PDB file of N, CA and C in Angstrom:
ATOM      1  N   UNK A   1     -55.778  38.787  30.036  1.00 84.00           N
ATOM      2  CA  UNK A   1     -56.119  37.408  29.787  1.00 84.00           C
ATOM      3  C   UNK A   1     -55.122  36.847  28.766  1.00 84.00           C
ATOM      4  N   UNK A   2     -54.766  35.620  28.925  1.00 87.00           N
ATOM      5  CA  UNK A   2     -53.497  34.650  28.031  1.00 87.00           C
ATOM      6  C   UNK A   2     -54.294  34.046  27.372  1.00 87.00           C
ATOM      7  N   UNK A   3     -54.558  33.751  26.181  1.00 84.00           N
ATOM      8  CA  UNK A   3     -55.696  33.288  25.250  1.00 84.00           C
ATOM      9  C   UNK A   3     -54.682  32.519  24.172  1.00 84.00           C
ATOM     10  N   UNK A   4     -54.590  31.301  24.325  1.00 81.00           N
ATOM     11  CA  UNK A   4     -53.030  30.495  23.453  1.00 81.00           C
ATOM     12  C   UNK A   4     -54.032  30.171  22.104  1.00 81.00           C
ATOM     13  N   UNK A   5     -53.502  30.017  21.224  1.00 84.00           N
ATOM     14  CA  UNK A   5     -53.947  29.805  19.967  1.00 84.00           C
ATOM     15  C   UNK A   5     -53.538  28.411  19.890  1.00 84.00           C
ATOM     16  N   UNK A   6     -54.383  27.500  19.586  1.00 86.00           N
ATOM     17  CA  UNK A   6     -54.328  25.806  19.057  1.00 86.00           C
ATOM     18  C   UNK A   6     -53.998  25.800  17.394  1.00 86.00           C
ATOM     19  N   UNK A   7     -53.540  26.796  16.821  1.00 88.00           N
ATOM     20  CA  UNK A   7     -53.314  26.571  15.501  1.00 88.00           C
ATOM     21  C   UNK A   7     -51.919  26.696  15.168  1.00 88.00           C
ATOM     22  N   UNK A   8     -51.511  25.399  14.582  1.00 91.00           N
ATOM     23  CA  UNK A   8     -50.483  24.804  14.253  1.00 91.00           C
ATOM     24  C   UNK A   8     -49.613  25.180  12.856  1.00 91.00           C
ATOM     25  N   UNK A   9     -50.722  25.792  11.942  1.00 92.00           N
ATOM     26  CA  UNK A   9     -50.863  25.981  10.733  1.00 92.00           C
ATOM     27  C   UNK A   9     -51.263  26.076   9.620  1.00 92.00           C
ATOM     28  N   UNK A  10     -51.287  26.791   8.329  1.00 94.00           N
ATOM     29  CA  UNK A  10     -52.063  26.791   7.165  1.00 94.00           C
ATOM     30  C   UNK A  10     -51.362  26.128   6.039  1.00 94.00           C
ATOM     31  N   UNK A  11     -51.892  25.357   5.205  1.00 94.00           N
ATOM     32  CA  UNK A  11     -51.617  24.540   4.636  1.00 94.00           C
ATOM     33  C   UNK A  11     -52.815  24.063   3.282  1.00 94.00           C
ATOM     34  N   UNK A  12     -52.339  23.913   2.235  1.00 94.00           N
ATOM     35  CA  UNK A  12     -53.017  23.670   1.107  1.00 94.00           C
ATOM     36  C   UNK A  12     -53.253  22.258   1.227  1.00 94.00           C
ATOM     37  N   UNK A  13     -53.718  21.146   1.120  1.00 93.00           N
ATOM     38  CA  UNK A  13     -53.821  19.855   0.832  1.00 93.00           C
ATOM     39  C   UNK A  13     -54.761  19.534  -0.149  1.00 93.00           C
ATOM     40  N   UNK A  14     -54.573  18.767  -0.664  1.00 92.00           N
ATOM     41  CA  UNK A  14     -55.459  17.570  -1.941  1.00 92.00           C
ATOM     42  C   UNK A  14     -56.749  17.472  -1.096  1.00 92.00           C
ATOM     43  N   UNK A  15     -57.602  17.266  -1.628  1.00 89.00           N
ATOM     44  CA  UNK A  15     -59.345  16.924  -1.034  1.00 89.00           C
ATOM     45  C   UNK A  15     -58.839  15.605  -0.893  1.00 89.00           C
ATOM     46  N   UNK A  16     -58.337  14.804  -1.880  1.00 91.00           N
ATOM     47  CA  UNK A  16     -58.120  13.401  -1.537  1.00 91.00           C
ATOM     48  C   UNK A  16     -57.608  12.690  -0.254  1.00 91.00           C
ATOM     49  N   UNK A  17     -56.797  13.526   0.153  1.00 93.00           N
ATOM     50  CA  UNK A  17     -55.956  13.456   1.651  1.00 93.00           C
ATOM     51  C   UNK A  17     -56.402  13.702   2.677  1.00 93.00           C
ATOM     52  N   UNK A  18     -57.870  14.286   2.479  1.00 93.00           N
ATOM     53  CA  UNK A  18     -58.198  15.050   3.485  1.00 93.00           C
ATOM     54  C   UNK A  18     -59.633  13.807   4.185  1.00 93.00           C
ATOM     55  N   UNK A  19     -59.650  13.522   5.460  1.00 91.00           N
ATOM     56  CA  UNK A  19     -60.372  11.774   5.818  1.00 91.00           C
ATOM     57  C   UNK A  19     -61.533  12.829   6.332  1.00 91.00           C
ATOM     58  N   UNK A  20     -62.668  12.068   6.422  1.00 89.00           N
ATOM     59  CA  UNK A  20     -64.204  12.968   7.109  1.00 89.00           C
ATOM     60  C   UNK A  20     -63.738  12.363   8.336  1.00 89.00           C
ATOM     61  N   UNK A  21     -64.415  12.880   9.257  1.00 86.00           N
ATOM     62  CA  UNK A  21     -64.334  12.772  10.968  1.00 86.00           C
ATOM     63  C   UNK A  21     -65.676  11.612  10.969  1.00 86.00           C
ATOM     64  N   UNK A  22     -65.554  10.761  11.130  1.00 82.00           N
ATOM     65  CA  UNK A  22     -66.354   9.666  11.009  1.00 82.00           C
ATOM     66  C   UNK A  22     -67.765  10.121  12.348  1.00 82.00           C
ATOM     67  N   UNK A  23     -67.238  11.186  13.441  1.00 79.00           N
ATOM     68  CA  UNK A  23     -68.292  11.565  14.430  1.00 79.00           C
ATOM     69  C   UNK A  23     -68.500  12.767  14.282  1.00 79.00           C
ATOM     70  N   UNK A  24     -68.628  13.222  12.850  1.00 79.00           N
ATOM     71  CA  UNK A  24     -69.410  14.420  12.196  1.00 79.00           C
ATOM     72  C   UNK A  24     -71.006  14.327  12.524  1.00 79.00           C
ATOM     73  N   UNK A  25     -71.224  14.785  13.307  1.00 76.00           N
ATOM     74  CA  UNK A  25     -72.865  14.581  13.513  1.00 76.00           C
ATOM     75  C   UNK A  25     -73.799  15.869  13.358  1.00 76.00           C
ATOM     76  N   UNK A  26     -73.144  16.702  12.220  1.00 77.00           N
ATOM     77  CA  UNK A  26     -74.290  17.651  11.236  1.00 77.00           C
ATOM     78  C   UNK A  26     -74.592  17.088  10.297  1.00 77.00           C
ATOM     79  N   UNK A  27     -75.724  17.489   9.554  1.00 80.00           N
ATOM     80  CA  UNK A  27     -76.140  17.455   8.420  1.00 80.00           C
ATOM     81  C   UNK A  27     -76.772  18.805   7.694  1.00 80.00           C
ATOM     82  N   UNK A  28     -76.757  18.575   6.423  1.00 83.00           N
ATOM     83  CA  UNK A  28     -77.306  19.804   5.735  1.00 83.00           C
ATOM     84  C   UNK A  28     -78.118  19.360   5.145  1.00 83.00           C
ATOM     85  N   UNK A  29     -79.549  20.331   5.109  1.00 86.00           N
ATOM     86  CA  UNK A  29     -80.280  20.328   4.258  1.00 86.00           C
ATOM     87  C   UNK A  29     -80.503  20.611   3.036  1.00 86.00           C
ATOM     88  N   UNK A  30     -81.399  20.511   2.097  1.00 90.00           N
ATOM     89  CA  UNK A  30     -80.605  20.448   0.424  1.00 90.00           C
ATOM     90  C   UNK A  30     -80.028  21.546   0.252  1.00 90.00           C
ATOM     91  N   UNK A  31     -81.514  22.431   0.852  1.00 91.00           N
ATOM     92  CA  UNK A  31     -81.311  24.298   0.252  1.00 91.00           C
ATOM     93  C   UNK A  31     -80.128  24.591   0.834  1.00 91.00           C
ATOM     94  N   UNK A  32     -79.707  24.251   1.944  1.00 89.00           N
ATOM     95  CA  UNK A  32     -78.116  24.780   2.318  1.00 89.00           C
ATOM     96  C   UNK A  32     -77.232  24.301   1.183  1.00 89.00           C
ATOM     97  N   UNK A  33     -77.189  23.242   1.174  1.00 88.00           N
ATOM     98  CA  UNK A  33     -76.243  22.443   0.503  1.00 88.00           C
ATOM     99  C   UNK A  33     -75.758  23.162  -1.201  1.00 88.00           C
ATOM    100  N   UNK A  34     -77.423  23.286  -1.894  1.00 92.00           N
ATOM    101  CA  UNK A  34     -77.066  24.431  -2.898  1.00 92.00           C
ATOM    102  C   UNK A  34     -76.899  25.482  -2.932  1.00 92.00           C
ATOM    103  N   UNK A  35     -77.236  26.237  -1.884  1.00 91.00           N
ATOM    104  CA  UNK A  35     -76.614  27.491  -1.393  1.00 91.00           C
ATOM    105  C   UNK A  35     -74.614  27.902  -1.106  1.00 91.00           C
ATOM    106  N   UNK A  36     -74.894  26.480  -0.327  1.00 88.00           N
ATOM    107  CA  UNK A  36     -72.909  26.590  -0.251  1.00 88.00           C
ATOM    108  C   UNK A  36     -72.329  26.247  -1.409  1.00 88.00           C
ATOM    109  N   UNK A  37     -72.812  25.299  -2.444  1.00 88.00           N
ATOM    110  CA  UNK A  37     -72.360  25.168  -3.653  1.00 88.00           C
ATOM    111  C   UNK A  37     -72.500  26.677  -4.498  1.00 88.00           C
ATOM    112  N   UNK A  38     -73.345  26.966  -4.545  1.00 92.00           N
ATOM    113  CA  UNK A  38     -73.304  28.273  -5.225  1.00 92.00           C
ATOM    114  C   UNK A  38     -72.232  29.385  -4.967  1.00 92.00           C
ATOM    115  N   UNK A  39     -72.281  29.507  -3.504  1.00 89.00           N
ATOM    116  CA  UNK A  39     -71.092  30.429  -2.956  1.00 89.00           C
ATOM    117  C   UNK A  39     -70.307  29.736  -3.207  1.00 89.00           C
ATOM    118  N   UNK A  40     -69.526  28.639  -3.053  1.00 86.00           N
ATOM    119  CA  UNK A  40     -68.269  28.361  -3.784  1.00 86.00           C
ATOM    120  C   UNK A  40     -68.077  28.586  -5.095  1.00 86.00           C
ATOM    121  N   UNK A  41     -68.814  28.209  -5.920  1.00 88.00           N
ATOM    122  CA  UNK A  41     -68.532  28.423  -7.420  1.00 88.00           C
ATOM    123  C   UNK A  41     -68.516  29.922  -7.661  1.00 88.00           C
ATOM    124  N   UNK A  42     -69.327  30.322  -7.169  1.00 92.00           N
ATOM    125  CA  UNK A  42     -68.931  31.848  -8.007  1.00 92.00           C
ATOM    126  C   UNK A  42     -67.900  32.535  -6.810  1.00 92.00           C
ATOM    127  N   UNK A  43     -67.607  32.231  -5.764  1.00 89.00           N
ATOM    128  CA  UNK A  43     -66.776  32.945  -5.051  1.00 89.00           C
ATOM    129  C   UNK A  43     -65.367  32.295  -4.392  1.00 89.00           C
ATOM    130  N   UNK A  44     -65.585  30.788  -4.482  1.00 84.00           N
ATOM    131  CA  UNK A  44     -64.403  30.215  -4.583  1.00 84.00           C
ATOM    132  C   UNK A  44     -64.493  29.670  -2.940  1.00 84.00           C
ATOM    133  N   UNK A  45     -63.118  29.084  -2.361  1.00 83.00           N
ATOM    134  CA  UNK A  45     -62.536  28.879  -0.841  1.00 83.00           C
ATOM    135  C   UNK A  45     -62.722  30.005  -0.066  1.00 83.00           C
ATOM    136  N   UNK A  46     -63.282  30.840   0.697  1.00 86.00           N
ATOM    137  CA  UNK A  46     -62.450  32.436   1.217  1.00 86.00           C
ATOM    138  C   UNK A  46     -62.324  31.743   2.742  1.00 86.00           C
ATOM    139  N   UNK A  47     -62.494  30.756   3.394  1.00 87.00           N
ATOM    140  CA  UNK A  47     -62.337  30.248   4.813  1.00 87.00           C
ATOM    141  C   UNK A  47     -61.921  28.739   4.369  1.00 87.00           C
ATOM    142  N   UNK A  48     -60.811  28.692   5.743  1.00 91.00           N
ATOM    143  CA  UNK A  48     -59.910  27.181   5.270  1.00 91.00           C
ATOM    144  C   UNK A  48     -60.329  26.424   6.162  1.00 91.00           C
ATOM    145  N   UNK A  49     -60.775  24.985   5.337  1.00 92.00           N
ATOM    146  CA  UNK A  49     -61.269  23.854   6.505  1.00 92.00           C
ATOM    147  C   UNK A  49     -60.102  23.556   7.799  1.00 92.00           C
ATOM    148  N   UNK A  50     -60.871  23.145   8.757  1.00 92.00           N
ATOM    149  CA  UNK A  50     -60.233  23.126  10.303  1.00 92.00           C
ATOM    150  C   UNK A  50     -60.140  21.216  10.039  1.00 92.00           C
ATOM    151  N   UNK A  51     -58.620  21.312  10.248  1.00 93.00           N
ATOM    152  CA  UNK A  51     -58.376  19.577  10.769  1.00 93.00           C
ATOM    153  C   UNK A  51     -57.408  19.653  11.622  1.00 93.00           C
ATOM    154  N   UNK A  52     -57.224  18.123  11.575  1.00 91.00           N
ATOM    155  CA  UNK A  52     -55.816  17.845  12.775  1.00 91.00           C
ATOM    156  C   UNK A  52     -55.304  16.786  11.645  1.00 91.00           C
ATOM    157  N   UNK A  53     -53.690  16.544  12.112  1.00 89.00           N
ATOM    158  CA  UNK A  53     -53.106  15.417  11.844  1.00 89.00           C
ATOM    159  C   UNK A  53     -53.160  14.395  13.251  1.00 89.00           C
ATOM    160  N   UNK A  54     -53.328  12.918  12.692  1.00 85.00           N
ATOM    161  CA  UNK A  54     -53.383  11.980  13.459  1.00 85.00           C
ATOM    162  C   UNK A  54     -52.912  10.888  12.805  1.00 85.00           C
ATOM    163  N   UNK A  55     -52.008  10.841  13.759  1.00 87.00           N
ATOM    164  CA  UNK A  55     -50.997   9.190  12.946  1.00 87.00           C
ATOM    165  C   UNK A  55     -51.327   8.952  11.343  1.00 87.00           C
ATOM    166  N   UNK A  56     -50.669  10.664  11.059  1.00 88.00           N
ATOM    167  CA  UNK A  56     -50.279  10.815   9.753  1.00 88.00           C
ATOM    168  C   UNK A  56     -51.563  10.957   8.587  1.00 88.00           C
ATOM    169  N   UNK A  57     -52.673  10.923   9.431  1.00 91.00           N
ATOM    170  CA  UNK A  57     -53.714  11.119   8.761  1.00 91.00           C
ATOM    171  C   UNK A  57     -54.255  12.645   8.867  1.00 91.00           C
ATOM    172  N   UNK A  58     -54.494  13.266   7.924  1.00 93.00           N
ATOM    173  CA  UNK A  58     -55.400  14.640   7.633  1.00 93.00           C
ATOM    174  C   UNK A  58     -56.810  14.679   8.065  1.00 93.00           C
ATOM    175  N   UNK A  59     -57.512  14.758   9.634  1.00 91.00           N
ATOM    176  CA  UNK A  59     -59.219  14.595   9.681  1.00 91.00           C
ATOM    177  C   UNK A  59     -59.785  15.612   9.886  1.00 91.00           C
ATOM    178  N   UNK A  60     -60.536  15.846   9.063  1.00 91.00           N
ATOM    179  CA  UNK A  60     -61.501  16.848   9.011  1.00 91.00           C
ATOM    180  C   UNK A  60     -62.072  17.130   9.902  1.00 91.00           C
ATOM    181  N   UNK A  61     -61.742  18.226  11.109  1.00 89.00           N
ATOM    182  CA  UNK A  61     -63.287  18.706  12.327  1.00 89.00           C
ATOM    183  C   UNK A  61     -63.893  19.318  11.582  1.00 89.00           C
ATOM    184  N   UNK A  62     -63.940  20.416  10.798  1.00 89.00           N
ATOM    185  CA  UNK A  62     -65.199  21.667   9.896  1.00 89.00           C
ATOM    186  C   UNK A  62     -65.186  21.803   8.716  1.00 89.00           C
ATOM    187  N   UNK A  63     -66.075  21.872   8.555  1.00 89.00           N
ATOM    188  CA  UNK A  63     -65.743  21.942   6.698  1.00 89.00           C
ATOM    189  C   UNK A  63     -66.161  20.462   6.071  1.00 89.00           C
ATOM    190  N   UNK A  64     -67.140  19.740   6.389  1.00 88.00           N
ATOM    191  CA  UNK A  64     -67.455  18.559   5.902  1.00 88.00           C
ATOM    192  C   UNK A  64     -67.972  18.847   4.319  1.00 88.00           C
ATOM    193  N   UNK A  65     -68.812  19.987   3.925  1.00 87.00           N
ATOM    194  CA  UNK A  65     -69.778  19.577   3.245  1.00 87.00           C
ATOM    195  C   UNK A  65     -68.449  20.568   2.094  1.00 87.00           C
ATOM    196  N   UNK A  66     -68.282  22.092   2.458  1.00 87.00           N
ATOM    197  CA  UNK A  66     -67.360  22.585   1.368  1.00 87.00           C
ATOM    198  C   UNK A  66     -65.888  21.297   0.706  1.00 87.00           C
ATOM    199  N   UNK A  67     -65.633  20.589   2.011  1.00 88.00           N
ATOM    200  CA  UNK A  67     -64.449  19.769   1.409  1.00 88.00           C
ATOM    201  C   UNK A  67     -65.472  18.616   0.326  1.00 88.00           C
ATOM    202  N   UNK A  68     -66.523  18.084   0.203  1.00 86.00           N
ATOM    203  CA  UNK A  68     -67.448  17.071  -0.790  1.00 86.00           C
ATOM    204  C   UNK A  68     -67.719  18.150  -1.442  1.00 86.00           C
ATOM    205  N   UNK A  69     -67.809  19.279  -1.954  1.00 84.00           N
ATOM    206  CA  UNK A  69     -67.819  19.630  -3.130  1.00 84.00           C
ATOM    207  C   UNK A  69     -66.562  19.806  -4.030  1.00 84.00           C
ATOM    208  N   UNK A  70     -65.417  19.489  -3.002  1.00 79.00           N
ATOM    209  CA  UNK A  70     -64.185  19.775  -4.475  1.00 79.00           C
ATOM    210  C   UNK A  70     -63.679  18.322  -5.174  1.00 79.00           C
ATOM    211  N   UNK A  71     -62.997  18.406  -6.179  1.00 81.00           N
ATOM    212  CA  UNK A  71     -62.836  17.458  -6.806  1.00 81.00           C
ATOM    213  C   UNK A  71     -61.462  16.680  -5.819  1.00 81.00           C
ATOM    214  N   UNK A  72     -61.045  15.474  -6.019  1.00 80.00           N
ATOM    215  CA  UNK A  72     -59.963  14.937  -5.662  1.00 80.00           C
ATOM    216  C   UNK A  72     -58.768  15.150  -5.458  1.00 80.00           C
ATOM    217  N   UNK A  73     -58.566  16.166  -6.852  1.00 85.00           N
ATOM    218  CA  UNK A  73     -57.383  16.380  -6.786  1.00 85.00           C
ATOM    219  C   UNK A  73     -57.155  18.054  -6.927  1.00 85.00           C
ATOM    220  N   UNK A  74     -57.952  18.361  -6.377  1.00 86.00           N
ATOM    221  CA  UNK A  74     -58.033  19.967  -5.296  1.00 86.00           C
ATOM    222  C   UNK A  74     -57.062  20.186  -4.538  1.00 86.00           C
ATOM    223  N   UNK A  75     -56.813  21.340  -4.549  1.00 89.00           N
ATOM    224  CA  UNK A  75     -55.743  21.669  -3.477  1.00 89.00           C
ATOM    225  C   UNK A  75     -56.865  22.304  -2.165  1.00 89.00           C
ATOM    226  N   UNK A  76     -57.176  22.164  -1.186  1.00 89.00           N
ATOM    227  CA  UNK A  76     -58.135  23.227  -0.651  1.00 89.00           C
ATOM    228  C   UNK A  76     -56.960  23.530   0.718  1.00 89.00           C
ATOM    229  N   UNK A  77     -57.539  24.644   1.394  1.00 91.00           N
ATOM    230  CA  UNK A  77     -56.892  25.675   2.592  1.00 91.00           C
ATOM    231  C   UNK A  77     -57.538  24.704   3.657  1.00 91.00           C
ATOM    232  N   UNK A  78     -55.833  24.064   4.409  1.00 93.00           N
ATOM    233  CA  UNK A  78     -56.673  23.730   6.113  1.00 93.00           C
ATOM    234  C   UNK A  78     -56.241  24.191   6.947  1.00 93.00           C
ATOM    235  N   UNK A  79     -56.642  24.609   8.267  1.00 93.00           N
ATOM    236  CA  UNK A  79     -56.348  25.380   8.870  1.00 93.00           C
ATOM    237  C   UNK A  79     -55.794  24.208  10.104  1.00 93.00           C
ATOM    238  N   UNK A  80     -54.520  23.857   9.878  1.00 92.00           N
ATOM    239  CA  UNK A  80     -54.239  22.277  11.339  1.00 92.00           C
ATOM    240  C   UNK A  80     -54.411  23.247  12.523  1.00 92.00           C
ATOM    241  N   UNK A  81     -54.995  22.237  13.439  1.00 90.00           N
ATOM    242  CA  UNK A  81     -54.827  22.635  14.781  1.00 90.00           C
ATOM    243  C   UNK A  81     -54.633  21.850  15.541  1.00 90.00           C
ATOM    244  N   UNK A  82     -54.460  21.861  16.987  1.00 85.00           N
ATOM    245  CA  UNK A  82     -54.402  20.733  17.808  1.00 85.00           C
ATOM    246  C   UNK A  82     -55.436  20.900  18.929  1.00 85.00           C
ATOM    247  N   UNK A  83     -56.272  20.114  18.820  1.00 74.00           N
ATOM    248  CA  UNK A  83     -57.336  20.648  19.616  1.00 74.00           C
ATOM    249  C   UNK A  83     -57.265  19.441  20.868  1.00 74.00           C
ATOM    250  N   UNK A  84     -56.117  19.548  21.635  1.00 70.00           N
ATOM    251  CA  UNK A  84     -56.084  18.759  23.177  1.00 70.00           C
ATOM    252  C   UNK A  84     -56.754  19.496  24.166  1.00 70.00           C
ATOM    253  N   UNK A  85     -56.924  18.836  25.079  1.00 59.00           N
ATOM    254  CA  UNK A  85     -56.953  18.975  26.197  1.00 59.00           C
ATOM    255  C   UNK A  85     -59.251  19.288  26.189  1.00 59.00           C
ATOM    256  N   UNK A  86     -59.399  20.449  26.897  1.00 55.00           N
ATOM    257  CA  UNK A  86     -60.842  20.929  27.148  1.00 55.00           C
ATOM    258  C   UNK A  86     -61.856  20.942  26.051  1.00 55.00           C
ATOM    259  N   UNK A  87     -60.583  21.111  25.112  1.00 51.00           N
ATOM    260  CA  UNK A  87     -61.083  21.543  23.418  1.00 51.00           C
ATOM    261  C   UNK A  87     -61.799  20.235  22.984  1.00 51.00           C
ATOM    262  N   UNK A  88     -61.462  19.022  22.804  1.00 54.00           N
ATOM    263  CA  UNK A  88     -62.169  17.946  22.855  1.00 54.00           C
ATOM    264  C   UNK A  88     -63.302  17.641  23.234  1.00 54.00           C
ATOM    265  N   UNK A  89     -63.556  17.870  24.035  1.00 47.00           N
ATOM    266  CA  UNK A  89     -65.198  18.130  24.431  1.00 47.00           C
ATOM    267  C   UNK A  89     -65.874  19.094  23.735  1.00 47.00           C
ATOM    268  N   UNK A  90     -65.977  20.389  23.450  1.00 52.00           N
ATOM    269  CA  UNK A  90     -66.282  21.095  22.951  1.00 52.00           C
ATOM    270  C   UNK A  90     -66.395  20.339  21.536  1.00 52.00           C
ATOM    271  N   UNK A  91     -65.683  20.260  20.857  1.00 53.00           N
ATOM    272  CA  UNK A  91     -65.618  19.535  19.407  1.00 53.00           C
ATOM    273  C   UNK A  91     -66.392  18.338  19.567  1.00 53.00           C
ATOM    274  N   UNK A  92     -66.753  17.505  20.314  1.00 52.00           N
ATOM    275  CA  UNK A  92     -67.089  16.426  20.706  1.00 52.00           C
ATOM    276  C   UNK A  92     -66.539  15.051  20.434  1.00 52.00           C
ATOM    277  N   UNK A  93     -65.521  15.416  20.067  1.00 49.00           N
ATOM    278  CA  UNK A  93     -63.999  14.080  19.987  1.00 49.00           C
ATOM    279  C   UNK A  93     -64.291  13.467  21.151  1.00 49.00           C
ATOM    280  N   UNK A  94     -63.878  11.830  20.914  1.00 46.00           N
ATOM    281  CA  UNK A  94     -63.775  10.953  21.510  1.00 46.00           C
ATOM    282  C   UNK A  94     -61.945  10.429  21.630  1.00 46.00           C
ATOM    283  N   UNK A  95     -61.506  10.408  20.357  1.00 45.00           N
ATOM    284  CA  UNK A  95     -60.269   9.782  20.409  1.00 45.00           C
ATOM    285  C   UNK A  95     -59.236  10.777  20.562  1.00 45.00           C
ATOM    286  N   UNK A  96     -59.414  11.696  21.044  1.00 41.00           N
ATOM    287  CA  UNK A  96     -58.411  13.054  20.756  1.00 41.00           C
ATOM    288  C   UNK A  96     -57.082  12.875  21.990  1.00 41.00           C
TER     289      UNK A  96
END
């Protein structure tokens, strides 16, 4: 089986740079929410948020809630990909 990898690259970026996917349609509940805060603070980044570039913009597909806990001017781990073609659906992109 040929199994192509959609990842483009790893890359540090600013939280500031980094845009929410406006058709993020999870939410977390509190206890998660302080739960993932907790694991970050005492254990830090150990998995890098998943985005794409789009007409020069940085958008967030995963990682909504770990990228709102860092400060602005964070460096955090993204993992670019290009998620064309079938992958779009799956993600549930509209503009892809």
């Amino acid at each position: 089986m040929n199994i192509r990898s959609r990842i483009l690259g790893l890359e540090m970026v600013k939280a500031s740079e980094i845009q929410p996917n406006n058709k993020n349609w999870r939410t977390h509940p509190s206890c998660q929410e302080k739960s993932v805060r907790a694991s970050v603070k005492k254990l830090g980044f150990v998995d890098a948020l998943i985005a794409r570039r789009i007409d020069g913009v940085i958008e967030l597909l995963d990682g909504h809630l770990r990228k709102d806990l860092a400060s602005d001017s964070e460096s955090k781990p993204i993992c670019r990909i290009n998620p064309g073609g079938p992958m779009r659906i799956i993600l549930g992109m509209c503009r892809m």
